[in-house]
Amino acid sequence: TFSILFYLKTSKIKDDGTIPIYIRVTVDGTRSEISSKRCVLLEKWNKEKGRVKGTNENSREINYSLGQYEHKLHRIYTDLLSDNKLISSKIIKNEYLGVKEKKKTLIEVFCAHLNKMEKLIGKQYEKSTLIKYNTSLKHLLSFLKYKYRIDDILLSELDHSFIAEFHYFLLNEKLN
């Protein structure tokens, strides 16, 4: 379900006749493209091997770079796999490029959901439901302040213990 392909992006031919080499990462049929920042003449490209033909210094240097890219992408894939993390072509591409995805927080997601609910009042939700959700948000904010002395928490930090503690907080602090 994971593959790497080097190919020429013929739609971007440079003035000197060279064509950029791109890397296609595919995971479960979904593709992402990465520029290798390398270019080659069409007649010097071996499409089957995904490498530059020839043994001159320039060909060896480009082929070495492509091998390094391939090695790094495989390492990222195996690291994600061994860490039991979600794997997609976009995640691999972002990891390769050093792009960090913004981590979402519980309150941020909760508020986004409330905003969507508000727009659907009368269509999919009643106003009383929104009021109950807003009350839940207030209790959640109160719990975060009381238990952790924070205003928000990353979704990645949530676990069964957090949920159990929040449940206990609701039963003992808010319902008494």
XYZ file of N, CA and C in Angstrom:
528
model
N 0.812 -1.206 0.000
C 0.000 0.000 0.000
C 0.853 1.266 0.000
N 2.169 1.098 0.078
C 3.082 2.244 0.091
C 4.055 2.109 -1.075
N 4.167 3.173 -1.870
C 5.129 3.129 -2.972
C 5.694 4.520 -3.244
N 6.877 4.503 -3.855
C 7.570 5.736 -4.240
C 7.911 5.625 -5.713
N 7.597 6.667 -6.471
C 7.877 6.690 -7.902
C 8.560 8.008 -8.245
N 9.652 7.919 -9.003
C 10.311 9.118 -9.529
C 9.878 9.272 -10.977
N 9.451 10.469 -11.346
C 8.988 10.701 -12.708
C 9.281 12.136 -13.129
N 9.215 12.370 -14.432
C 9.440 13.716 -14.959
C 8.109 14.429 -15.101
N 8.078 15.669 -14.683
C 6.873 16.489 -14.807
C 7.005 17.293 -16.097
N 6.567 16.674 -17.205
C 6.777 17.249 -18.535
C 6.003 18.542 -18.770
N 5.062 18.849 -17.905
C 4.305 20.098 -18.057
C 5.112 21.311 -17.588
N 6.285 21.070 -17.024
C 7.102 22.165 -16.485
C 8.499 22.201 -17.103
N 8.585 22.069 -18.401
C 9.882 22.094 -19.088
C 10.532 23.467 -18.915
N 11.809 23.449 -18.535
C 12.562 24.687 -18.315
C 13.076 25.240 -19.646
N 13.545 26.473 -19.627
C 14.068 27.123 -20.833
C 15.249 26.370 -21.436
N 16.047 25.721 -20.592
C 17.215 24.991 -21.097
C 16.862 23.579 -21.575
N 15.561 23.242 -21.591
C 15.113 21.939 -22.088
C 15.065 20.849 -21.032
N 15.515 21.158 -19.803
C 15.466 20.149 -18.745
C 14.068 20.092 -18.137
N 13.782 18.937 -17.548
C 12.459 18.693 -16.974
C 12.641 18.328 -15.498
N 11.822 18.915 -14.620
C 11.961 18.610 -13.190
C 11.598 17.155 -12.868
N 12.352 16.582 -11.936
C 12.083 15.232 -11.448
C 11.223 15.360 -10.189
N 10.105 14.665 -10.197
C 9.200 14.688 -9.054
C 9.150 13.318 -8.403
N 8.778 13.326 -7.144
C 8.623 12.103 -6.371
C 7.134 11.952 -6.065
N 6.593 10.793 -6.404
C 5.189 10.512 -6.083
C 5.155 9.470 -4.968
N 4.564 9.846 -3.845
C 4.379 8.934 -2.718
C 2.918 8.503 -2.747
N 2.704 7.188 -2.753
C 1.344 6.659 -2.784
C 1.117 5.774 -1.566
N 0.039 6.039 -0.853
C -0.377 5.214 0.288
C -1.850 4.909 0.101
N -2.174 3.633 0.029
C -3.562 3.179 -0.140
C -4.253 3.876 -1.312
N -3.538 4.061 -2.399
C -4.113 4.639 -3.606
C -4.167 6.157 -3.629
N -3.779 6.811 -2.534
C -3.790 8.272 -2.475
C -2.372 8.782 -2.681
N -2.234 9.752 -3.593
C -0.910 10.239 -3.992
C -0.604 11.626 -3.447
N 0.695 11.850 -3.249
C 1.223 13.181 -2.949
C 2.484 13.363 -3.776
N 2.715 14.578 -4.238
C 3.888 14.880 -5.057
C 4.857 15.753 -4.293
N 6.138 15.479 -4.510
C 7.204 16.278 -3.913
C 8.218 16.572 -5.015
N 8.657 17.806 -5.103
C 9.699 18.145 -6.063
C 11.038 17.676 -5.522
N 11.851 17.066 -6.396
C 13.193 16.642 -5.977
C 14.179 17.798 -6.119
N 13.723 18.885 -6.716
C 14.564 20.058 -6.987
C 15.730 19.707 -7.931
N 15.534 18.656 -8.705
C 16.507 18.214 -9.704
C 15.845 18.215 -11.066
N 16.632 18.455 -12.111
C 16.116 18.452 -13.480
C 17.034 17.611 -14.368
N 16.457 17.107 -15.455
C 17.218 16.268 -16.380
C 16.619 16.421 -17.779
N 17.433 16.184 -18.788
C 16.928 16.162 -20.157
C 16.121 14.890 -20.362
N 15.049 14.969 -21.138
C 14.153 13.831 -21.360
C 14.911 12.601 -21.864
N 15.849 12.798 -22.798
C 16.562 11.658 -23.379
C 17.537 10.997 -22.389
N 17.826 11.671 -21.267
C 18.725 11.102 -20.251
C 17.950 10.362 -19.155
N 16.623 10.320 -19.232
C 15.795 9.730 -18.178
C 15.402 8.293 -18.507
N 15.602 7.384 -17.571
C 15.170 6.001 -17.694
C 13.865 5.860 -16.912
N 12.763 5.850 -17.637
C 11.440 5.845 -17.022
C 11.199 4.584 -16.189
N 11.637 3.423 -16.679
C 11.409 2.162 -15.980
C 12.127 2.118 -14.623
N 13.363 2.614 -14.605
C 14.149 2.587 -13.374
C 13.911 3.816 -12.494
N 13.345 4.860 -13.082
C 13.149 6.093 -12.324
C 14.473 6.730 -11.950
N 15.424 6.648 -12.846
C 16.763 7.182 -12.609
C 17.309 7.795 -13.893
N 18.404 8.539 -13.737
C 19.066 9.172 -14.869
C 19.997 8.151 -15.521
N 20.001 8.121 -16.877
C 20.906 7.237 -17.624
C 22.324 7.803 -17.571
N 23.266 6.918 -17.667
C 24.659 7.349 -17.782
C 25.422 7.214 -16.482
N 26.762 7.377 -16.635
C 27.643 7.231 -15.480
C 28.499 8.469 -15.242
N 28.162 9.559 -15.940
C 28.956 10.772 -15.716
C 28.661 11.320 -14.313
N 29.442 12.277 -13.897
C 29.344 12.803 -12.532
C 27.955 13.368 -12.228
N 27.379 14.113 -13.160
C 26.056 14.710 -12.960
C 24.991 13.617 -12.785
N 25.021 12.586 -13.624
C 24.054 11.483 -13.530
C 24.193 10.762 -12.199
N 25.434 10.481 -11.799
C 25.663 9.782 -10.521
C 25.182 10.625 -9.345
N 25.419 11.924 -9.413
C 25.000 12.818 -8.326
C 23.473 12.859 -8.202
N 22.793 13.002 -9.316
C 21.319 13.033 -9.287
C 20.781 11.693 -8.800
N 21.307 10.582 -9.319
C 20.835 9.258 -8.897
C 21.099 9.013 -7.409
N 22.228 9.506 -6.916
C 22.525 9.383 -5.495
C 21.486 10.151 -4.674
N 21.175 11.376 -5.115
C 20.165 12.189 -4.425
C 18.808 11.493 -4.411
N 18.425 10.926 -5.545
C 17.136 10.231 -5.618
C 17.119 9.039 -4.658
N 18.239 8.342 -4.565
C 18.349 7.233 -3.614
C 18.215 7.708 -2.177
N 18.800 8.864 -1.876
C 18.689 9.445 -0.532
C 17.241 9.820 -0.220
N 16.549 10.428 -1.197
C 15.138 10.785 -1.006
C 14.318 9.529 -0.712
N 14.567 8.494 -1.501
C 13.830 7.234 -1.352
C 14.079 6.628 0.034
N 15.323 6.631 0.459
C 15.684 6.090 1.769
C 14.973 6.859 2.887
N 14.997 8.190 2.801
C 14.358 9.015 3.834
C 12.849 8.777 3.875
N 12.215 8.673 2.720
C 10.769 8.432 2.680
C 10.422 7.061 3.256
N 11.228 6.050 2.951
C 11.004 4.721 3.537
C 11.171 4.757 5.054
N 12.166 5.496 5.518
C 12.393 5.614 6.961
C 11.209 6.296 7.646
N 10.684 7.353 7.036
C 9.511 8.039 7.605
C 8.337 7.071 7.684
N 8.113 6.316 6.605
C 7.012 5.340 6.578
C 7.181 4.293 7.680
N 8.377 3.730 7.802
C 8.576 2.678 8.815
C 8.501 3.242 10.233
N 8.946 4.484 10.430
C 8.827 5.119 11.753
C 7.359 5.317 12.124
N 6.562 5.805 11.188
C 5.127 5.975 11.447
C 4.471 4.628 11.743
N 4.869 3.628 10.981
C 4.323 2.281 11.156
C 4.687 1.720 12.529
N 5.956 1.832 12.909
C 6.387 1.275 14.199
C 5.823 2.059 15.386
N 5.527 3.347 15.198
C 4.929 4.160 16.264
C 3.409 4.038 16.293
N 2.869 3.192 15.416
C 1.419 2.973 15.338
C 0.658 4.265 15.047
N 1.244 5.144 14.247
C 0.607 6.416 13.906
C -0.154 6.276 12.592
N -1.049 7.216 12.372
C -1.800 7.268 11.127
C -0.831 7.485 9.978
N -1.034 6.751 8.882
C -0.147 6.860 7.725
C -0.964 7.264 6.504
N -0.538 8.337 5.852
C -1.135 8.756 4.581
C -0.023 9.393 3.758
N -0.279 9.526 2.467
C 0.733 10.153 1.605
C 0.980 11.600 2.028
N -0.059 12.282 2.473
C 0.087 13.680 2.902
C 0.920 13.770 4.179
N 0.691 12.864 5.114
C 1.456 12.870 6.360
C 2.932 12.604 6.066
N 3.205 11.638 5.195
C 4.596 11.330 4.825
C 5.240 12.531 4.140
N 4.505 13.153 3.217
C 5.030 14.333 2.512
C 5.339 15.452 3.508
N 4.403 15.740 4.404
C 4.609 16.814 5.375
C 5.784 16.521 6.303
N 5.902 15.268 6.714
C 7.029 14.871 7.571
C 8.345 15.054 6.812
N 8.356 14.665 5.554
C 9.542 14.794 4.710
C 9.950 16.263 4.551
N 8.948 17.113 4.329
C 9.209 18.535 4.112
C 9.395 19.305 5.413
N 9.150 18.641 6.549
C 9.297 19.310 7.840
C 8.126 20.200 8.186
N 6.986 19.970 7.530
C 5.787 20.755 7.802
C 5.049 20.096 8.962
N 4.887 20.828 10.019
C 4.191 20.300 11.187
C 2.718 20.687 11.095
N 1.863 19.681 11.223
C 0.438 19.971 11.204
C 0.054 20.597 12.537
N -0.819 21.586 12.466
C -1.282 22.248 13.674
C -2.068 21.241 14.498
N -1.683 21.104 15.728
C -2.369 20.158 16.605
C -3.634 20.809 17.129
N -4.720 20.066 17.086
C -6.008 20.593 17.517
C -6.192 20.379 19.012
N -6.962 21.289 19.587
C -7.239 21.211 21.014
C -8.715 20.893 21.246
N -9.005 20.407 22.433
C -10.362 19.996 22.781
C -11.341 21.165 22.720
N -10.993 22.270 23.318
C -11.907 23.428 23.348
C -12.090 23.989 21.938
N -11.025 24.024 21.170
C -11.096 24.500 19.778
C -12.092 23.657 18.970
N -11.991 22.342 19.093
C -12.884 21.441 18.352
C -14.313 21.543 18.884
N -14.441 21.637 20.198
C -15.764 21.750 20.824
C -16.460 23.026 20.340
N -15.737 24.149 20.337
C -16.319 25.430 19.892
C -16.674 25.402 18.404
N -15.849 24.766 17.597
C -16.148 24.643 16.163
C -17.432 23.848 15.970
N -17.594 22.798 16.766
C -18.822 21.993 16.694
C -20.034 22.828 17.117
N -19.889 23.615 18.176
C -20.993 24.473 18.630
C -21.385 25.490 17.563
N -20.391 26.048 16.867
C -20.677 27.019 15.800
C -21.476 26.376 14.671
N -21.121 25.141 14.329
C -21.867 24.419 13.289
C -23.279 24.099 13.757
N -23.395 23.697 15.019
C -24.716 23.392 15.584
C -25.630 24.616 15.532
N -25.047 25.759 15.890
C -25.813 27.003 15.932
C -26.427 27.325 14.564
N -25.689 27.042 13.507
C -26.174 27.301 12.147
C -27.258 26.316 11.728
N -27.347 25.206 12.439
C -28.329 24.173 12.089
C -29.536 24.136 13.030
N -29.676 25.176 13.858
C -30.836 25.230 14.750
C -32.094 25.398 13.904
N -33.065 24.564 14.204
C -34.312 24.571 13.462
C -34.288 23.615 12.283
N -33.118 23.189 11.872
C -32.999 22.247 10.764
C -32.645 20.860 11.285
N -31.594 20.816 12.105
C -31.123 19.534 12.613
C -31.066 19.504 14.140
N -30.982 20.701 14.768
C -30.890 20.794 16.220
C -31.923 21.768 16.754
N -32.299 21.559 17.999
C -33.176 22.498 18.705
C -32.296 23.427 19.542
N -32.825 24.605 19.862
C -32.075 25.572 20.657
C -31.719 24.989 22.025
N -32.609 24.169 22.583
C -32.349 23.568 23.895
C -31.123 22.647 23.852
N -30.893 21.989 22.731
C -29.724 21.121 22.590
C -28.452 21.957 22.623
N -28.469 23.087 21.929
C -27.316 23.979 21.922
C -27.036 24.514 23.324
N -28.083 24.844 24.058
C -27.915 25.336 25.434
C -27.237 24.262 26.300
N -27.656 23.012 26.135
C -27.054 21.911 26.910
C -25.581 21.714 26.538
N -25.263 21.843 25.265
C -23.871 21.715 24.830
C -23.023 22.864 25.376
N -23.586 24.057 25.409
C -22.855 25.198 25.979
C -22.607 24.993 27.471
N -23.575 24.401 28.160
C -23.388 24.076 29.572
C -22.278 23.047 29.730
N -22.250 22.059 28.852
C -21.177 21.055 28.886
C -19.817 21.710 28.678
N -19.749 22.674 27.768
C -18.500 23.396 27.520
C -18.056 24.141 28.773
N -18.994 24.786 29.451
C -18.650 25.504 30.690
C -18.114 24.536 31.740
N -18.742 23.367 31.866
C -18.266 22.362 32.822
C -16.879 21.864 32.443
N -16.642 21.678 31.153
C -15.345 21.211 30.676
C -14.258 22.245 30.974
N -14.547 23.509 30.707
C -13.586 24.578 31.010
C -13.305 24.651 32.508
N -14.354 24.496 33.299
C -14.211 24.505 34.749
C -13.344 23.329 35.217
N -13.549 22.154 34.637
C -12.766 20.964 34.967
C -11.293 21.154 34.615
N -11.011 21.704 33.434
C -9.626 21.931 33.024
C -8.910 22.872 33.993
N -9.613 23.910 34.428
C -9.034 24.860 35.386
C -8.814 24.184 36.742
N -9.828 23.458 37.212
C -9.794 22.830 38.528
C -8.730 21.732 38.609
N -8.732 20.827 37.648
C -7.876 19.637 37.711
C -6.457 19.889 37.205
N -6.332 20.634 36.074
C -5.025 20.773 35.428
C -4.462 22.196 35.432
N -5.285 23.157 35.850
C -4.897 24.578 35.842
C -4.504 25.056 34.437
N -5.289 24.634 33.454
C -5.066 25.026 32.059
C -6.391 25.452 31.436
N -6.323 26.135 30.297
C -7.518 26.600 29.600
C -7.943 25.663 28.478
N -7.026 24.808 28.022
C -7.315 23.922 26.901
C -6.322 22.767 26.944
N -6.598 21.711 26.177
C -5.732 20.540 26.146
C -5.705 19.987 24.724
N -4.540 19.489 24.307
C -4.423 18.904 22.977
C -5.255 17.625 22.903
N -5.882 17.401 21.767
C -6.658 16.172 21.587
C -5.770 14.943 21.757
N -4.522 15.045 21.333
C -3.599 13.915 21.434
C -3.292 13.540 22.888
N -3.569 14.442 23.824
C -3.308 14.167 25.236
C -4.506 13.537 25.940
N -5.624 13.449 25.266
C -6.809 12.863 25.884
C -6.658 11.351 25.955
N -7.069 10.807 27.069
C -7.039 9.361 27.233
C -8.196 8.950 28.148
N -8.256 7.672 28.462
C -9.348 7.162 29.300
C -9.334 7.819 30.676
N -8.151 8.060 31.193
C -8.017 8.683 32.506
C -8.663 10.075 32.522
N -8.441 10.844 31.466
C -9.032 12.182 31.373
C -10.553 12.084 31.415
N -11.100 11.173 30.640
C -12.556 11.014 30.568
C -13.115 10.564 31.922
N -12.435 9.621 32.555
C -12.877 9.140 33.869
C -12.835 10.259 34.903
N -11.770 11.051 34.876
C -11.654 12.182 35.815
C -12.746 13.229 35.566
N -13.031 13.491 34.307
C -14.084 14.455 33.971
C -15.447 13.927 34.432
N -15.685 12.664 34.217
C -16.937 12.036 34.661
C -17.079 12.167 36.181
N -16.019 11.857 36.903
C -16.013 11.964 38.364
C -16.262 13.411 38.795
N -15.621 14.353 38.096
C -15.796 15.781 38.378
C -17.259 16.192 38.222
N -17.888 15.743 37.148
C -19.298 16.081 36.918
C -20.197 15.518 38.015
N -19.955 14.281 38.388
C -20.790 13.644 39.407
C -20.604 14.258 40.776
N -19.374 14.615 41.147
C -19.100 15.086 42.503
C -19.078 16.596 42.665
N -18.679 17.304 41.651
C -18.562 18.752 41.781
C -19.774 19.508 41.235
N -20.279 19.073 40.104
C -21.327 19.847 39.429
C -22.744 19.367 39.753
N -22.892 18.111 40.084
C -24.239 17.606 40.332
C -24.594 17.559 41.806
N -23.692 18.023 42.654
C -23.996 18.062 44.102
C -24.461 19.431 44.507
